[in-house]
Tab-separated table of C-alpha atoms and ligand atoms in Angstrom:
chain	number	residue	atom	x	y	z
A	1	MET	CA	0.041	0.028	0.068
A	2	ALA	CA	1.555	3.290	-1.109
A	3	ARG	CA	1.155	6.236	1.177
A	4	VAL	CA	1.059	9.576	-0.143
A	5	ALA	CA	1.251	12.733	2.115
A	6	VAL	CA	-0.726	15.702	0.766
A	7	VAL	CA	0.050	19.260	1.569
A	8	ALA	CA	-2.574	21.539	-0.092
A	9	GLY	CA	-0.670	24.700	1.223
A	10	ASP	CA	-1.578	28.229	0.306
A	11	GLY	CA	-3.593	30.430	-2.165
A	12	ILE	CA	-4.726	28.278	-5.082
A	13	GLY	CA	-2.957	25.163	-3.551
A	14	PRO	CA	-6.131	23.631	-1.786
A	15	GLU	CA	-8.145	24.402	-5.211
A	16	VAL	CA	-5.817	22.615	-7.518
A	17	VAL	CA	-5.018	19.845	-5.096
A	18	GLY	CA	-8.638	19.177	-4.611
A	19	ALA	CA	-8.947	18.353	-8.282
A	20	ALA	CA	-5.660	16.519	-8.543
A	21	THR	CA	-6.459	14.091	-5.541
A	22	ALA	CA	-9.862	13.285	-6.947
A	23	VAL	CA	-8.277	12.400	-10.207
A	24	LEU	CA	-5.474	10.356	-8.518
A	25	GLU	CA	-7.911	8.443	-6.428
A	26	ALA	CA	-10.094	7.601	-9.464
A	27	ALA	CA	-7.167	6.548	-11.798
A	28	ALA	CA	-5.685	4.398	-8.828
A	29	GLU	CA	-9.041	2.742	-8.183
A	30	LEU	CA	-9.515	2.086	-11.876
A	31	HIS	CA	-6.170	0.428	-12.198
A	32	GLY	CA	-6.230	-1.370	-8.894
A	33	VAL	CA	-3.447	0.718	-7.304
A	34	ALA	CA	-3.333	0.460	-3.627
A	35	LEU	CA	-2.807	4.006	-2.541
A	36	THR	CA	-3.862	6.160	0.426
A	37	LEU	CA	-3.737	9.937	0.731
A	38	HIS	CA	-3.029	11.511	3.967
A	39	PRO	CA	-3.536	15.370	4.325
A	40	TRP	CA	-1.049	17.505	6.277
A	41	ASP	CA	-1.805	20.830	7.651
A	42	LEU	CA	1.298	22.827	6.546
A	43	GLY	CA	1.280	26.311	5.116
A	44	ALA	CA	0.736	30.025	6.146
A	45	ASP	CA	-2.279	29.495	8.403
A	46	ARG	CA	-0.519	26.969	10.541
A	47	TYR	CA	2.615	29.005	10.524
A	48	LEU	CA	0.766	32.251	11.686
A	49	ARG	CA	-1.267	30.274	14.246
A	50	ASP	CA	1.646	28.153	15.812
A	51	GLY	CA	4.664	30.469	14.968
A	52	VAL	CA	6.339	27.365	13.468
A	53	ALA	CA	6.064	26.217	9.924
A	54	ILE	CA	7.234	22.503	10.280
A	55	THR	CA	9.180	20.654	13.232
A	56	GLY	CA	12.134	18.598	12.704
A	57	GLU	CA	9.999	15.634	14.030
A	58	GLU	CA	7.386	16.341	11.300
A	59	ARG	CA	9.879	16.554	8.528
A	60	GLU	CA	11.275	13.276	9.421
A	61	ARG	CA	7.879	11.604	9.655
A	62	LEU	CA	6.972	13.122	6.238
A	63	ILE	CA	10.082	11.599	4.819
A	64	GLY	CA	10.055	8.343	6.738
A	65	ASP	CA	6.326	7.381	6.912
A	66	TYR	CA	5.337	8.025	3.309
A	67	ASP	CA	6.467	6.963	-0.243
A	68	ALA	CA	5.899	10.417	-1.603
A	69	ALA	CA	4.118	13.693	-1.192
A	70	LEU	CA	2.032	15.902	-3.247
A	71	PHE	CA	2.051	19.738	-2.636
A	72	GLY	CA	-0.128	22.444	-3.958
A	73	ALA	CA	1.799	25.637	-3.304
A	74	LEU	CA	3.273	27.668	-0.629
A	75	GLY	CA	3.482	31.463	-0.436
A	76	ASP	CA	1.129	33.901	1.134
A	77	PRO	CA	1.067	37.614	1.296
A	78	ARG	CA	0.680	37.643	5.143
A	79	VAL	CA	4.325	35.981	5.195
A	80	PRO	CA	6.115	38.630	3.004
A	81	ASP	CA	9.570	37.037	3.845
A	82	ASN	CA	8.413	33.622	2.793
A	83	ALA	CA	9.848	31.968	5.825
A	84	HIS	CA	7.454	29.272	5.852
A	85	THR	CA	8.058	28.291	2.190
A	86	ARG	CA	11.718	27.955	2.852
A	87	ASP	CA	11.259	26.018	6.202
A	88	ILE	CA	8.797	23.616	4.547
A	89	LEU	CA	9.596	23.275	0.691
A	90	LEU	CA	13.487	24.064	0.863
A	91	GLY	CA	13.568	22.087	4.133
A	92	LEU	CA	12.359	19.039	2.618
A	93	ARG	CA	14.304	19.424	-0.747
A	94	PHE	CA	17.443	19.668	1.371
A	95	GLY	CA	16.410	17.371	4.275
A	96	ALA	CA	15.556	14.449	2.006
A	97	ASP	CA	18.281	15.345	-0.424
A	98	LEU	CA	16.036	15.616	-3.362
A	99	TYR	CA	18.706	16.339	-5.842
A	100	ILE	CA	16.683	15.993	-9.048
A	101	ASN	CA	14.051	18.707	-9.758
A	102	PHE	CA	12.470	16.985	-12.755
A	103	ARG	CA	10.411	19.463	-14.784
A	104	PRO	CA	8.825	18.347	-18.107
A	105	CYS	CA	7.543	21.026	-20.461
A	106	LYS	CA	5.746	19.301	-23.358
A	107	LEU	CA	3.543	21.131	-25.810
A	108	LEU	CA	0.352	18.803	-25.654
A	109	VAL	CA	-1.706	20.871	-28.031
A	110	PRO	CA	-0.029	23.327	-30.581
A	111	ALA	CA	-2.633	25.934	-29.942
A	112	LEU	CA	-1.543	26.409	-26.453
A	113	SER	CA	1.694	27.742	-27.353
A	114	PRO	CA	2.008	31.577	-27.601
A	115	LEU	CA	4.503	31.334	-30.367
A	116	ARG	CA	3.722	31.638	-34.065
A	117	ASP	CA	3.940	28.402	-35.838
A	118	PRO	CA	5.053	26.295	-32.935
A	119	ASP	CA	6.634	22.903	-33.525
A	120	PRO	CA	4.091	20.375	-32.238
A	121	ALA	CA	7.078	18.132	-31.333
A	122	THR	CA	8.232	20.585	-28.626
A	123	ASP	CA	9.183	18.427	-25.645
A	124	ILE	CA	11.708	19.591	-23.128
A	125	VAL	CA	12.610	17.818	-19.772
A	126	PHE	CA	14.612	19.931	-17.299
A	127	PHE	CA	16.924	18.336	-14.658
A	128	ARG	CA	17.357	21.147	-12.345
A	129	GLU	CA	19.955	20.635	-9.598
A	130	ASN	CA	17.975	20.924	-6.376
A	131	THR	CA	20.275	20.806	-3.459
A	132	GLU	CA	23.184	23.352	-4.050
A	133	GLY	CA	23.919	26.517	-6.123
A	134	LEU	CA	22.564	29.842	-4.967
A	135	TYR	CA	19.788	27.944	-2.980
A	136	ALA	CA	22.418	26.504	-0.568
A	137	GLY	CA	21.912	29.514	1.882
A	138	LEU	CA	25.528	30.597	1.980
A	139	GLY	CA	26.340	34.202	2.398
A	140	GLY	CA	25.616	36.886	4.998
A	141	SER	CA	24.285	40.241	5.890
A	142	PHE	CA	26.335	43.145	7.530
A	143	LYS	CA	25.193	46.434	8.964
A	144	VAL	CA	21.606	45.717	7.782
A	145	GLY	CA	19.294	48.831	7.746
A	146	THR	CA	22.379	51.304	7.422
A	147	PRO	CA	23.666	53.005	4.208
A	148	ASP	CA	26.688	50.582	4.513
A	149	GLU	CA	24.538	47.457	4.378
A	150	VAL	CA	26.160	44.410	2.748
A	151	ALA	CA	24.530	41.316	1.421
A	152	THR	CA	26.144	38.274	-0.250
A	153	GLU	CA	24.761	35.108	-1.565
A	154	GLU	CA	27.275	32.423	-2.560
A	155	SER	CA	26.733	29.642	-5.050
A	156	LEU	CA	27.808	26.237	-3.880
A	157	ASN	CA	28.880	23.633	-6.404
A	158	THR	CA	30.342	20.180	-5.507
A	159	TRP	CA	31.651	17.585	-7.862
A	160	LYS	CA	29.360	15.042	-6.272
A	161	GLY	CA	26.353	17.149	-6.506
A	162	VAL	CA	26.940	18.090	-10.126
A	163	GLU	CA	27.962	14.606	-11.175
A	164	ARG	CA	24.709	13.104	-9.888
A	165	ILE	CA	22.299	15.601	-11.596
A	166	VAL	CA	24.274	15.434	-14.860
A	167	ARG	CA	24.347	11.671	-14.709
A	168	ALA	CA	20.540	11.516	-13.971
A	169	ALA	CA	19.920	13.639	-17.081
A	170	PHE	CA	21.946	11.460	-19.394
A	171	GLU	CA	20.486	8.261	-17.905
A	172	TYR	CA	17.076	9.751	-18.434
A	173	ALA	CA	17.952	10.621	-21.975
A	174	ALA	CA	19.205	7.274	-22.874
A	175	GLY	CA	16.303	5.579	-21.237
A	176	ASN	CA	13.674	7.651	-22.891
A	177	SER	CA	14.986	7.900	-26.542
A	178	ARG	CA	16.048	11.432	-26.170
A	179	GLY	CA	18.718	12.583	-28.556
A	180	ARG	CA	20.210	15.589	-26.995
A	181	VAL	CA	21.392	16.720	-23.638
A	182	THR	CA	22.123	20.324	-23.233
A	183	LEU	CA	24.095	21.946	-20.297
A	184	VAL	CA	22.855	25.507	-19.423
A	185	ASP	CA	25.346	27.581	-17.353
A	186	LYS	CA	27.079	30.947	-17.335
A	187	ALA	CA	30.584	29.705	-17.637
A	188	ASN	CA	31.812	32.919	-19.500
A	189	VAL	CA	31.463	34.858	-16.324
A	190	LEU	CA	30.792	32.450	-13.359
A	191	ALA	CA	34.147	30.750	-14.586
A	192	ARG	CA	34.838	28.572	-11.463
A	193	GLU	CA	31.386	26.706	-11.168
A	194	GLY	CA	31.237	26.818	-14.963
A	195	ALA	CA	34.597	24.855	-15.482
A	196	LEU	CA	33.383	22.382	-12.816
A	197	TRP	CA	30.119	21.664	-14.586
A	198	ARG	CA	31.624	21.568	-18.043
A	199	ARG	CA	34.202	19.078	-16.896
A	200	VAL	CA	31.644	16.958	-15.308
A	201	PHE	CA	29.396	17.340	-18.329
A	202	ALA	CA	32.255	16.111	-20.728
A	203	GLU	CA	33.278	13.214	-18.437
A	204	ILE	CA	29.628	11.922	-17.845
A	205	GLY	CA	28.776	12.637	-21.532
A	206	SER	CA	31.486	10.579	-22.976
A	207	GLY	CA	29.793	7.499	-21.522
A	208	PHE	CA	26.800	8.303	-23.800
A	209	PRO	CA	28.337	8.734	-27.241
A	210	GLY	CA	25.018	8.229	-29.056
A	211	ILE	CA	23.507	11.346	-27.424
A	212	ALA	CA	24.237	14.910	-28.964
A	213	GLN	CA	25.674	17.127	-26.377
A	214	ASP	CA	26.035	20.792	-26.335
A	215	SER	CA	26.272	23.723	-23.789
A	216	MET	CA	24.531	27.183	-23.724
A	217	TYR	CA	24.914	30.323	-21.799
A	218	VAL	CA	21.755	30.933	-19.913
A	219	ASP	CA	21.179	34.319	-21.465
A	220	ALA	CA	21.239	32.839	-24.977
A	221	MET	CA	19.232	30.058	-23.793
A	222	ALA	CA	16.528	32.064	-22.646
A	223	MET	CA	16.211	33.557	-26.155
A	224	ASP	CA	16.614	30.214	-27.845
A	225	LEU	CA	13.743	28.687	-25.780
A	226	VAL	CA	11.539	31.271	-27.461
A	227	ARG	CA	13.252	31.081	-31.054
A	228	ARG	CA	13.386	27.359	-31.477
A	229	PRO	CA	12.260	25.425	-28.328
A	230	GLN	CA	11.793	22.276	-30.285
A	231	ARG	CA	15.513	22.007	-30.547
A	232	TYR	CA	16.019	21.016	-26.711
A	233	GLU	CA	15.137	17.542	-25.390
A	234	VAL	CA	16.932	17.289	-21.902
A	235	VAL	CA	18.373	20.372	-20.319
A	236	VAL	CA	20.577	20.009	-17.212
A	237	THR	CA	21.387	23.175	-15.187
A	238	SER	CA	21.942	24.699	-11.719
A	239	ASN	CA	19.260	25.392	-9.276
A	240	LEU	CA	18.529	29.051	-9.907
A	241	PHE	CA	18.781	28.878	-13.762
A	242	GLY	CA	16.529	25.820	-13.764
A	243	ASP	CA	13.955	27.744	-11.687
A	244	ILE	CA	13.969	30.475	-14.172
A	245	LEU	CA	14.122	28.659	-17.258
A	246	SER	CA	11.380	26.173	-16.288
A	247	ASP	CA	8.689	28.949	-15.934
A	248	LEU	CA	9.875	30.293	-19.303
A	249	ALA	CA	9.601	26.907	-20.939
A	250	ALA	CA	6.330	26.242	-19.161
A	251	GLN	CA	4.833	29.425	-20.768
A	252	VAL	CA	6.046	28.410	-24.253
A	253	THR	CA	4.182	25.122	-23.860
A	254	GLY	CA	1.051	26.491	-22.626
A	255	GLY	CA	1.564	28.232	-19.320
A	256	LEU	CA	2.288	27.579	-15.739
A	257	GLY	CA	-1.043	26.098	-15.267
A	258	LEU	CA	0.102	23.004	-16.999
A	259	ALA	CA	3.497	22.378	-15.667
A	260	PRO	CA	4.077	19.664	-13.036
A	261	SER	CA	7.363	18.866	-11.438
A	262	GLY	CA	9.026	16.146	-9.112
A	263	ASN	CA	11.675	16.744	-6.480
A	264	ILE	CA	13.232	13.382	-6.437
A	265	HIS	CA	16.079	11.238	-4.772
A	266	PRO	CA	15.761	8.028	-6.793
A	267	GLY	CA	14.973	4.986	-4.627
A	268	SER	CA	14.274	7.135	-1.560
A	269	TRP	CA	11.658	9.759	-1.446
A	270	ALA	CA	10.061	12.295	-3.829
A	271	LEU	CA	7.882	15.284	-3.466
A	272	PHE	CA	5.648	16.482	-6.328
A	273	GLU	CA	4.330	19.875	-6.949
A	274	PRO	CA	3.271	22.289	-9.701
A	275	VAL	CA	5.903	24.593	-11.140
A	276	HIS	CA	3.596	27.433	-10.403
A	277	GLY	CA	3.128	29.181	-6.876
A	278	SER	CA	0.124	30.131	-4.773
A	279	ALA	CA	-1.146	32.637	-7.307
A	280	PRO	CA	-2.576	35.104	-4.773
A	281	ASP	CA	-4.117	37.111	-7.637
A	282	ILE	CA	-6.545	34.522	-8.468
A	283	ALA	CA	-6.817	32.543	-5.240
A	284	GLY	CA	-10.370	31.759	-3.944
A	285	LYS	CA	-11.990	32.379	-7.251
A	286	GLY	CA	-12.288	28.875	-8.411
A	287	ILE	CA	-10.443	29.553	-11.647
A	288	ALA	CA	-6.946	28.137	-11.035
A	289	ASN	CA	-5.912	25.671	-13.744
A	290	PRO	CA	-5.510	22.264	-11.979
A	291	LEU	CA	-3.723	20.405	-14.825
A	292	ALA	CA	-0.272	21.085	-13.324
A	293	ALA	CA	-1.465	19.421	-10.077
A	294	VAL	CA	-3.198	16.623	-11.994
A	295	GLY	CA	0.055	16.316	-14.044
A	296	CYS	CA	1.781	15.673	-10.688
A	297	ALA	CA	-0.593	12.940	-9.837
A	298	ALA	CA	0.466	11.208	-12.974
A	299	LEU	CA	4.069	11.660	-12.078
A	300	ILE	CA	3.415	10.060	-8.694
A	301	LEU	CA	1.850	7.028	-10.260
A	302	GLY	CA	4.884	6.802	-12.619
A	303	TYR	CA	7.184	7.158	-9.694
A	304	LEU	CA	5.414	4.288	-7.854
A	305	GLY	CA	5.759	2.169	-11.080
A	306	GLU	CA	2.094	2.470	-12.121
A	307	ASP	CA	2.787	3.478	-15.776
A	308	ALA	CA	-0.668	2.528	-17.064
A	309	ALA	CA	-2.490	4.588	-14.550
A	310	ALA	CA	-0.075	7.439	-14.968
A	311	ALA	CA	-0.649	7.369	-18.918
A	312	GLU	CA	-4.397	7.382	-18.366
A	313	ILE	CA	-4.246	10.605	-16.377
A	314	ASP	CA	-1.895	12.207	-19.046
A	315	GLU	CA	-4.523	11.127	-21.665
A	316	CYS	CA	-7.244	12.845	-19.584
A	317	ILE	CA	-5.302	16.064	-19.430
A	318	VAL	CA	-4.829	16.098	-23.241
A	319	ALA	CA	-8.612	15.170	-23.752
A	320	SER	CA	-9.769	17.978	-21.497
A	321	ILE	CA	-7.907	20.480	-23.551
A	322	ARG	CA	-9.097	19.041	-26.902
A	323	VAL	CA	-12.748	19.216	-25.814
A	324	GLY	CA	-12.222	22.749	-24.332
A	325	VAL	CA	-13.106	21.743	-20.603
A	326	THR	CA	-10.515	24.342	-19.363
A	327	THR	CA	-10.058	27.180	-17.065
A	328	PRO	CA	-9.895	30.895	-18.377
A	329	ASP	CA	-5.967	30.668	-18.700
A	330	LEU	CA	-6.395	28.245	-21.477
A	331	GLY	CA	-9.467	30.043	-23.019
A	332	GLY	CA	-12.178	27.979	-21.476
A	333	ALA	CA	-14.891	28.749	-18.957
A	334	ALA	CA	-14.728	25.887	-16.616
A	335	THR	CA	-14.025	26.095	-13.007
A	336	THR	CA	-11.102	24.265	-11.118
A	337	ARG	CA	-13.483	21.854	-9.789
A	338	GLU	CA	-15.339	21.385	-12.994
A	339	VAL	CA	-12.105	20.385	-14.719
A	340	GLY	CA	-11.331	17.714	-12.005
A	341	GLU	CA	-14.992	16.508	-12.070
A	342	TRP	CA	-14.775	15.994	-15.904
A	343	MET	CA	-11.571	13.957	-15.599
A	344	VAL	CA	-13.063	11.836	-12.839
A	345	ASP	CA	-16.195	11.148	-14.825
A	346	ARG	CA	-14.083	10.345	-17.936
A	347	LEU	CA	-11.993	7.893	-15.862
A	348	ARG	CA	-15.075	6.288	-14.265
A	349	ASN	CA	-17.423	6.151	-17.150
A	350	GLY	CA	-15.325	6.621	-20.127
A	351	ARG	CA	-17.422	9.564	-21.224
A	352	GLU	CA	-16.413	12.908	-22.902
B	401	LIG	P1	2.868	32.049	-9.282
B	401	LIG	O1	3.307	31.001	-10.124
B	401	LIG	O2	2.011	31.955	-8.189
B	401	LIG	O3	1.905	33.103	-10.446
B	401	LIG	C1	2.390	33.694	-11.548
B	401	LIG	C2	1.250	34.109	-12.547
B	401	LIG	O4	0.697	32.803	-12.965
B	401	LIG	C3	0.033	34.655	-11.880
B	401	LIG	O5	-0.524	35.626	-12.719
B	401	LIG	C4	-0.851	33.520	-11.578
B	401	LIG	O6	-2.201	33.827	-11.604
B	401	LIG	C5	-0.502	32.639	-12.849
B	401	LIG	N1	-0.858	31.198	-12.371
B	401	LIG	C6	-0.100	30.577	-11.692
B	401	LIG	N2	-0.599	29.341	-11.439
B	401	LIG	C7	-1.658	29.223	-12.180
B	401	LIG	C8	-2.803	28.228	-12.383
B	401	LIG	N3	-2.598	26.993	-11.723
B	401	LIG	N4	-3.910	28.668	-13.202
B	401	LIG	C9	-4.028	29.785	-13.727
B	401	LIG	N5	-2.963	30.797	-13.558
B	401	LIG	C10	-1.978	30.530	-12.763
B	401	LIG	O7	3.981	32.968	-9.093
B	401	LIG	P2	4.137	34.356	-8.121
B	401	LIG	O8	3.013	35.308	-8.276
B	401	LIG	O9	5.496	34.943	-8.495
B	401	LIG	O10	4.234	33.765	-6.562
B	401	LIG	C11	3.248	33.896	-5.646
B	401	LIG	C12	3.699	33.171	-4.388
B	401	LIG	O11	3.826	31.665	-4.724
B	401	LIG	C13	5.024	33.576	-3.908
B	401	LIG	O12	4.704	33.663	-2.516
B	401	LIG	C14	6.054	32.775	-4.270
B	401	LIG	O13	7.151	32.599	-3.476
B	401	LIG	C15	5.277	31.360	-4.199
B	401	LIG	N6	5.653	30.281	-5.096
B	401	LIG	C16	5.534	29.052	-4.525
B	401	LIG	C17	5.971	27.903	-5.460
B	401	LIG	C18	5.843	26.539	-4.828
B	401	LIG	O14	5.238	26.409	-3.711
B	401	LIG	N7	6.421	25.663	-5.378
B	401	LIG	C19	6.446	28.120	-6.739
B	401	LIG	C20	6.470	29.516	-7.163
B	401	LIG	C21	6.125	30.463	-6.321
B	402	LIG	C1	9.796	26.692	-7.499
B	402	LIG	C2	9.542	27.814	-6.692
B	402	LIG	C3	10.565	27.757	-5.345
B	402	LIG	C4	11.893	27.838	-5.947
B	402	LIG	C5	10.264	28.757	-4.349
B	402	LIG	C6	8.912	28.951	-3.908
B	402	LIG	C7	11.236	28.586	-3.173
B	402	LIG	O1	9.803	29.112	-7.485
B	402	LIG	O2	9.591	25.596	-7.085
B	402	LIG	O3	10.097	26.876	-8.710
B	402	LIG	O4	12.635	28.870	-6.132
B	402	LIG	O5	12.664	26.671	-6.140
B	403	LIG	MN1	10.000	28.719	-9.477
């Protein structure tokens, strides 16, 4: 029996997670997947109520007692410094050493692209390093609040950390018939970390002679993801660059409302969440697109080895777009809940 912890979180989190869990339960039932969902009350409300975002004991229990977690989103205007998001989300990424941030951006239906004449084959998978870089929390503040204030953030890069994410990207490419792996960095300026990443990339890449390999500076990559996104298949990059480029690639392939992600330590634990945030501008209106969260439900089933159930959810996502049962961001008039209900109905009754 697989156990999945569910953290709906803040803003649109509960809305999109409501739809995603309904779809996940329906697909699991249909395919005989033994799965239980366990809600966890973590987020801004709890932080503001108790003064603590997540205790060490809770973090250990989340990681130790569950196979995986599904998150909605974290972020609330009442917590302007985002302290609870860092404690909970980054705390779990670092605490469980979830070094792969897996972010697929596939153009499911060409009309979703904001580009003129999009290539229907556009299908990029990001391998974002998830435990190092500028997210490591190194740096300091000095003379805060004075005209002499100093703030530094340092980028941490270890051979071990870079090696394992680059290897994961190549192994994914080899196992999924992907013809190219692209390294994205800023080696022309950030020369020390750039040299480390490029040496690792060349060394690991030499073991995959059948796969095309190239590197791009992040500024040119931002441009090229708009100019010819179809060129990219697997992209491996550092924590911050992966954060930024995956939002860009998500928009190019239909928007944040569609982009799922997984934070994964293979063989150990994983946390799945939409790429998007808590979207305070639309929270509570019932119009948030649940497809990114529903895509996470498919990723969870795939992670649990339930490929048929995962594929069925992916089919549901495409079907809902094709028939136009979508939220306003995709041009439809359906509510978050209606999109979820349509999918559950399709799973249970095969109706469209
Ligand atoms: P955001 O992703 O929440 O929203 C950006 C824009 O995309 C907004 O206009 C929003 O309405 C739209 N959008 C996002 N998701 C959507 C959906 N499912 N359907 C329709 N439209 C959607 O980014 P932001 O506004 O920069 O951040 C808001 C908060 O979320 C911040 O506190 C931020 O730190 C947090 N955040 C959390 C996560 C996470 O939990 N993993 C990720 C990103 C941002
Ligand atoms: C994401 C988010 C997070 C990140 C924030 C909320 C900490 O933007 O998952 O993309 O920067 O990694
Ligand atoms: Mn982000």
